[in-house]
Tab-separated table of C-alpha atoms in Angstrom:
chain	number	residue	atom	x	y	z
A	1	MET	CA	32.677	33.959	-92.482
A	2	SER	CA	36.150	35.237	-91.101
A	3	THR	CA	36.801	33.730	-86.997
A	4	ARG	CA	35.669	37.002	-85.775
A	5	GLU	CA	32.744	37.869	-87.652
A	6	LEU	CA	31.697	34.140	-86.003
A	7	PHE	CA	31.982	35.196	-82.535
A	8	VAL	CA	29.939	38.476	-83.025
A	9	ALA	CA	28.040	36.170	-85.175
A	10	ALA	CA	27.341	34.217	-81.805
A	11	ALA	CA	27.212	37.028	-79.518
A	12	ARG	CA	24.690	38.623	-81.085
A	13	LYS	CA	22.203	35.427	-82.213
A	14	HIS	CA	22.194	34.215	-78.015
A	15	LEU	CA	23.314	37.605	-76.057
A	16	SER	CA	20.409	39.378	-76.945
A	17	ALA	CA	18.908	40.942	-74.221
A	18	GLY	CA	15.600	42.211	-74.865
A	19	ARG	CA	15.243	43.934	-78.541
A	20	LYS	CA	18.632	44.963	-77.739
A	21	SER	CA	21.570	43.202	-79.057
A	22	LEU	CA	25.530	43.271	-78.153
A	23	SER	CA	27.955	45.687	-80.597
A	24	VAL	CA	30.158	44.651	-83.174
A	25	PRO	CA	32.873	46.115	-80.683
A	26	GLN	CA	31.084	44.625	-76.901
A	27	SER	CA	31.615	41.139	-79.602
A	28	LEU	CA	34.775	41.196	-79.724
A	29	ASP	CA	35.737	42.848	-76.303
A	30	LEU	CA	34.375	38.997	-75.004
A	31	ALA	CA	34.880	37.032	-77.809
A	32	ALA	CA	38.396	38.018	-76.750
A	33	GLN	CA	37.701	37.274	-72.647
A	34	VAL	CA	36.577	33.589	-73.291
A	35	LEU	CA	39.711	33.169	-75.979
A	36	ALA	CA	41.578	34.281	-73.290
A	37	VAL	CA	39.967	32.217	-70.409
A	38	ASP	CA	40.515	29.330	-72.985
A	39	LEU	CA	44.172	29.800	-72.906
A	40	GLY	CA	44.568	29.971	-69.449
A	41	LEU	CA	45.555	33.550	-69.728
A	42	LYS	CA	42.846	34.549	-67.030
A	43	PRO	CA	40.937	31.852	-65.322
A	44	ALA	CA	37.345	33.091	-65.709
A	45	LEU	CA	34.974	36.318	-66.314
A	46	LEU	CA	32.267	37.740	-64.956
A	47	TYR	CA	29.910	38.007	-68.229
A	48	ASP	CA	28.720	42.016	-67.439
A	49	SER	CA	28.250	42.869	-70.803
A	50	ASN	CA	23.702	43.146	-71.004
A	51	GLY	CA	21.480	41.069	-69.257
A	52	ALA	CA	21.418	38.124	-71.216
A	53	GLY	CA	20.817	34.538	-68.024
A	54	ALA	CA	23.571	31.515	-67.299
A	55	ASP	CA	21.422	29.792	-69.739
A	56	GLN	CA	22.109	32.217	-73.165
A	57	LEU	CA	25.326	32.709	-72.143
A	58	GLN	CA	26.137	29.342	-72.340
A	59	GLN	CA	23.767	28.732	-75.701
A	60	TYR	CA	26.973	31.320	-76.564
A	61	LEU	CA	29.701	29.516	-75.109
A	62	SER	CA	28.093	25.721	-76.794
A	63	SER	CA	27.779	27.215	-79.746
A	64	LEU	CA	31.693	29.137	-79.797
A	65	GLN	CA	33.241	25.674	-79.408
A	66	CYS	CA	30.755	23.803	-81.830
A	67	SER	CA	31.977	25.931	-84.179
A	68	GLN	CA	35.631	24.531	-82.525
A	69	LEU	CA	36.490	28.471	-82.518
A	70	VAL	CA	37.002	27.945	-78.296
A	71	SER	CA	37.956	24.142	-76.389
A	72	LYS	CA	35.217	21.924	-74.759
A	73	SER	CA	36.520	22.674	-71.963
A	74	LEU	CA	35.295	26.296	-71.110
A	75	LEU	CA	32.198	25.862	-68.563
A	76	THR	CA	28.751	28.558	-68.044
A	77	LEU	CA	28.359	29.212	-63.444
A	78	ASP	CA	26.053	30.362	-62.536
A	79	LEU	CA	26.597	32.582	-59.308
A	80	ASN	CA	23.108	33.129	-57.228
A	81	GLY	CA	22.503	35.123	-60.281
A	82	ASN	CA	25.551	35.833	-61.460
A	83	THR	CA	27.108	34.374	-63.915
A	84	LEU	CA	30.272	32.860	-65.623
A	85	ILE	CA	32.493	30.931	-67.854
A	86	VAL	CA	35.030	29.212	-66.149
A	87	ASN	CA	38.762	27.290	-67.093
A	88	PRO	CA	38.064	24.990	-64.629
A	89	LEU	CA	41.206	23.314	-63.922
A	90	THR	CA	43.005	26.290	-64.093
A	91	VAL	CA	40.353	28.480	-61.498
A	92	ARG	CA	40.898	25.332	-59.367
A	93	ALA	CA	44.731	25.557	-58.982
A	94	LYS	CA	44.245	29.113	-58.376
A	95	VAL	CA	41.595	28.534	-55.967
A	96	GLU	CA	44.522	25.282	-54.352
A	97	GLN	CA	47.557	28.061	-53.873
A	98	ILE	CA	45.294	29.980	-51.385
A	99	ILE	CA	45.712	27.467	-50.035
A	100	HIS	CA	48.650	25.530	-50.112
A	101	ASP	CA	51.059	29.140	-50.898
A	102	LYS	CA	48.466	31.959	-48.968
A	103	ASN	CA	49.541	33.486	-52.312
A	104	VAL	CA	46.345	35.545	-52.210
A	105	ALA	CA	46.048	38.460	-49.759
A	106	ILE	CA	42.959	38.680	-48.850
A	107	ILE	CA	41.699	43.097	-47.705
A	108	ASP	CA	39.436	43.481	-45.009
A	109	ILE	CA	37.407	46.572	-46.133
A	110	CYS	CA	34.218	46.610	-42.975
A	111	HIS	CA	32.675	49.493	-42.722
A	112	SER	CA	34.009	49.592	-38.930
A	113	LEU	CA	37.041	49.582	-39.775
A	114	GLU	CA	38.750	52.659	-40.179
A	115	LYS	CA	41.046	51.184	-42.610
A	116	PRO	CA	41.816	48.676	-44.623
A	117	THR	CA	42.993	45.384	-42.998
A	118	ILE	CA	45.065	42.466	-44.699
A	119	VAL	CA	44.133	39.366	-43.035
A	120	ASP	CA	44.622	35.586	-43.337
A	121	PRO	CA	43.432	34.060	-45.491
A	122	LEU	CA	42.580	30.788	-44.476
A	123	ARG	CA	41.149	32.027	-41.351
A	124	GLY	CA	37.554	30.611	-40.029
A	125	GLU	CA	34.806	32.317	-42.807
A	126	LEU	CA	38.022	32.270	-45.112
A	127	ARG	CA	39.196	28.719	-44.570
A	128	SER	CA	35.434	27.960	-45.458
A	129	LEU	CA	34.482	29.170	-47.901
A	130	THR	CA	37.847	28.793	-49.977
A	131	HIS	CA	37.119	24.948	-48.901
A	132	ASP	CA	33.840	24.965	-50.258
A	133	ILE	CA	35.140	27.105	-54.242
A	134	LEU	CA	37.266	23.911	-54.147
A	135	LEU	CA	34.994	21.744	-53.722
A	136	LEU	CA	32.569	24.086	-56.348
A	137	LEU	CA	35.611	23.281	-58.961
A	138	LYS	CA	35.634	19.534	-58.248
A	139	ARG	CA	31.762	18.504	-59.544
A	140	LEU	CA	32.635	21.820	-62.236
A	141	GLU	CA	35.367	19.175	-64.238
A	142	GLN	CA	32.921	16.127	-63.501
A	143	LEU	CA	31.398	17.570	-65.831
A	144	LYS	CA	33.544	17.688	-68.430
A	145	GLU	CA	31.170	18.831	-71.903
A	146	ALA	CA	28.618	20.536	-69.713
A	147	GLU	CA	24.937	21.759	-71.370
A	148	LYS	CA	24.099	23.553	-69.492
A	149	PRO	CA	24.674	26.164	-66.991
A	150	CYS	CA	25.699	24.968	-63.632
A	151	TYR	CA	23.296	26.515	-60.475
A	152	VAL	CA	24.757	26.849	-57.170
A	153	GLY	CA	22.059	26.713	-54.716
A	154	GLU	CA	21.569	28.027	-51.567
A	155	LYS	CA	25.148	27.712	-50.632
A	156	SER	CA	26.638	30.609	-52.190
A	157	GLU	CA	23.866	32.687	-51.131
A	158	GLU	CA	26.156	32.829	-47.988
A	159	TRP	CA	29.220	33.434	-49.360
A	160	ASN	CA	30.811	37.549	-50.023
A	161	LEU	CA	31.129	37.548	-53.264
A	162	CYS	CA	33.053	40.010	-53.920
A	163	THR	CA	35.935	37.787	-52.361
A	164	VAL	CA	34.523	34.380	-54.302
A	165	PHE	CA	34.791	37.310	-57.706
A	166	GLY	CA	37.978	37.882	-56.679
A	167	ILE	CA	39.138	34.560	-55.934
A	168	LEU	CA	37.945	33.038	-58.896
A	169	LEU	CA	39.177	36.037	-61.531
A	170	GLY	CA	42.687	35.519	-61.011
A	171	PHE	CA	43.103	38.610	-58.580
A	172	PRO	CA	46.288	38.621	-56.827
A	173	VAL	CA	44.179	41.035	-53.744
A	174	THR	CA	40.521	40.475	-53.103
A	175	TYR	CA	38.707	42.206	-50.566
A	176	TRP	CA	36.047	41.468	-47.932
A	177	PHE	CA	34.451	42.286	-45.032
A	178	ASP	CA	31.216	40.856	-43.067
A	179	GLN	CA	28.285	40.322	-44.648
A	180	THR	CA	26.703	39.330	-41.592
A	181	LYS	CA	26.257	42.741	-40.138
A	182	SER	CA	26.795	45.854	-43.044
A	183	PHE	CA	27.649	45.667	-47.105
A	184	GLU	CA	29.383	48.624	-46.672
A	185	ASN	CA	32.585	49.635	-46.555
A	186	CYS	CA	35.338	51.639	-45.324
A	187	LEU	CA	37.171	52.782	-48.970
A	188	SER	CA	35.539	56.345	-48.787
A	189	LEU	CA	38.043	58.786	-49.820
A	190	THR	CA	40.909	56.194	-49.275
A	191	PRO	CA	43.485	56.538	-52.662
A	192	LEU	CA	43.010	52.672	-54.413
A	193	MET	CA	45.780	52.040	-57.099
A	194	VAL	CA	44.887	51.016	-59.696
A	195	THR	CA	46.506	47.075	-61.609
A	196	ALA	CA	44.990	46.946	-65.371
A	197	ALA	CA	46.019	44.071	-68.071
A	198	SER	CA	45.265	44.320	-71.368
A	199	ALA	CA	46.969	42.712	-74.569
A	200	SER	CA	46.081	43.126	-78.620
A	201	TRP	CA	44.227	40.312	-80.079
A	202	GLN	CA	45.160	39.175	-82.989
A	203	GLY	CA	42.456	38.052	-85.452
A	204	ASP	CA	42.602	37.609	-88.836
A	205	SER	CA	43.515	41.012	-90.248
A	206	SER	CA	43.482	43.709	-87.594
A	207	GLU	CA	43.820	44.056	-83.532
A	208	HIS	CA	41.729	44.412	-81.421
A	209	ARG	CA	42.555	45.967	-77.627
A	210	CYS	CA	40.937	44.599	-74.446
A	211	CYS	CA	41.818	44.910	-70.587
A	212	LEU	CA	42.254	41.010	-69.103
A	213	TYR	CA	42.580	42.134	-65.536
A	214	SER	CA	41.101	45.179	-63.770
A	215	PHE	CA	41.598	44.701	-59.794
A	216	SER	CA	42.728	47.525	-57.026
A	217	VAL	CA	44.848	47.712	-53.635
A	218	PRO	CA	44.188	50.873	-51.682
A	219	ALA	CA	47.780	53.105	-51.813
A	220	ALA	CA	48.036	52.649	-47.610
A	221	LEU	CA	48.566	48.308	-48.303
A	222	LEU	CA	50.840	47.961	-51.410
A	223	GLN	CA	53.798	47.915	-50.037
A	224	ALA	CA	52.382	44.655	-47.473
A	225	VAL	CA	51.166	42.617	-50.597
A	226	GLN	CA	53.928	43.040	-52.997
A	227	SER	CA	55.244	39.908	-53.030
A	228	SER	CA	51.944	38.723	-53.866
A	229	LEU	CA	51.150	41.369	-56.977
A	230	GLU	CA	54.775	40.437	-58.687
A	231	ASN	CA	53.740	37.176	-58.376
A	232	TRP	CA	50.623	37.373	-59.860
A	233	LYS	CA	52.486	39.670	-63.126
A	234	ARG	CA	55.006	37.223	-63.206
A	235	SER	CA	52.972	34.331	-64.162
A	236	LEU	CA	50.719	36.108	-66.111
A	237	GLN	CA	54.164	37.227	-68.153
A	238	GLU	CA	55.273	33.546	-68.175
A	239	ARG	CA	51.290	32.687	-68.979
A	240	PHE	CA	51.369	34.542	-71.777
A	241	GLN	CA	54.788	33.288	-73.387
A	242	GLN	CA	53.010	30.547	-74.316
A	243	GLN	CA	50.521	31.908	-76.161
A	244	ASN	CA	49.974	33.466	-80.269
A	245	VAL	CA	46.504	35.043	-80.011
A	246	PHE	CA	47.824	37.520	-78.024
A	247	LYS	CA	50.111	40.465	-77.890
A	248	ASP	CA	52.071	43.226	-75.869
A	249	LEU	CA	50.768	42.612	-72.455
A	250	THR	CA	51.149	45.850	-70.708
A	251	VAL	CA	50.448	46.685	-66.544
A	252	ARG	CA	49.758	49.351	-66.052
A	253	GLN	CA	48.682	50.793	-62.152
A	254	SER	CA	47.421	54.484	-60.992
A	255	THR	CA	45.524	56.762	-58.316
A	256	VAL	CA	42.373	57.082	-58.060
A	257	THR	CA	40.781	58.704	-54.937
A	258	LEU	CA	36.295	58.413	-55.092
A	259	PRO	CA	34.026	59.560	-52.859
A	260	SER	CA	32.755	55.823	-52.631
A	261	VAL	CA	32.606	53.020	-53.545
A	262	CYS	CA	30.725	49.602	-55.289
A	263	LEU	CA	31.432	46.980	-54.822
């Protein structure tokens, strides 16, 4: 079988939810995402293609690793029922940059605020969260070739997963809110600048276009976070030039205004 056929077969074998398997386009998009994580183009991917659980995603990943389609350094992580495939070294480097360079903008979107506000990424609860993530990543690195998903226990129930996902997925901007008070936010009817990075996967004889990143920033704060956005884009372009699996990297921005925003 060709490389693409192997990826599709693995997805359709291991990632069925009930009687429903992933379609060929869904399988190819997932394959491209996993390859991007393996290449370090993105630190992790959050699996949301269907209702397949962490054990199924681990079987899928192990199948790819046994077929030598991706490296054995990738691991499966379960955060309170949310499953990710992570590149531990890439994610750890990202978190350490947050600690030392403060190169990720954290935006407070608590429902009680009149408008979104930039906050210090190392203040109180955020410092504790970043420290907890770093300890988790160090533990992941020791697992080497894990045969089972890494389940994060009760500690992750205290985390603001919106912030955690933003960090793990490598976004230059991520949202935070005080979830002990409310899970609602102040982004309703707020103009948002959405940044999306896409590329073409060069596999076998055809191409598959996929979105590698998609995140938003309140348009009113765009100038304030411009440095973080530029650093992220420059870093992505540099990493992109060091591989030959993907081509035609495109970064586009568009503005949207929604009556409500669910995170």
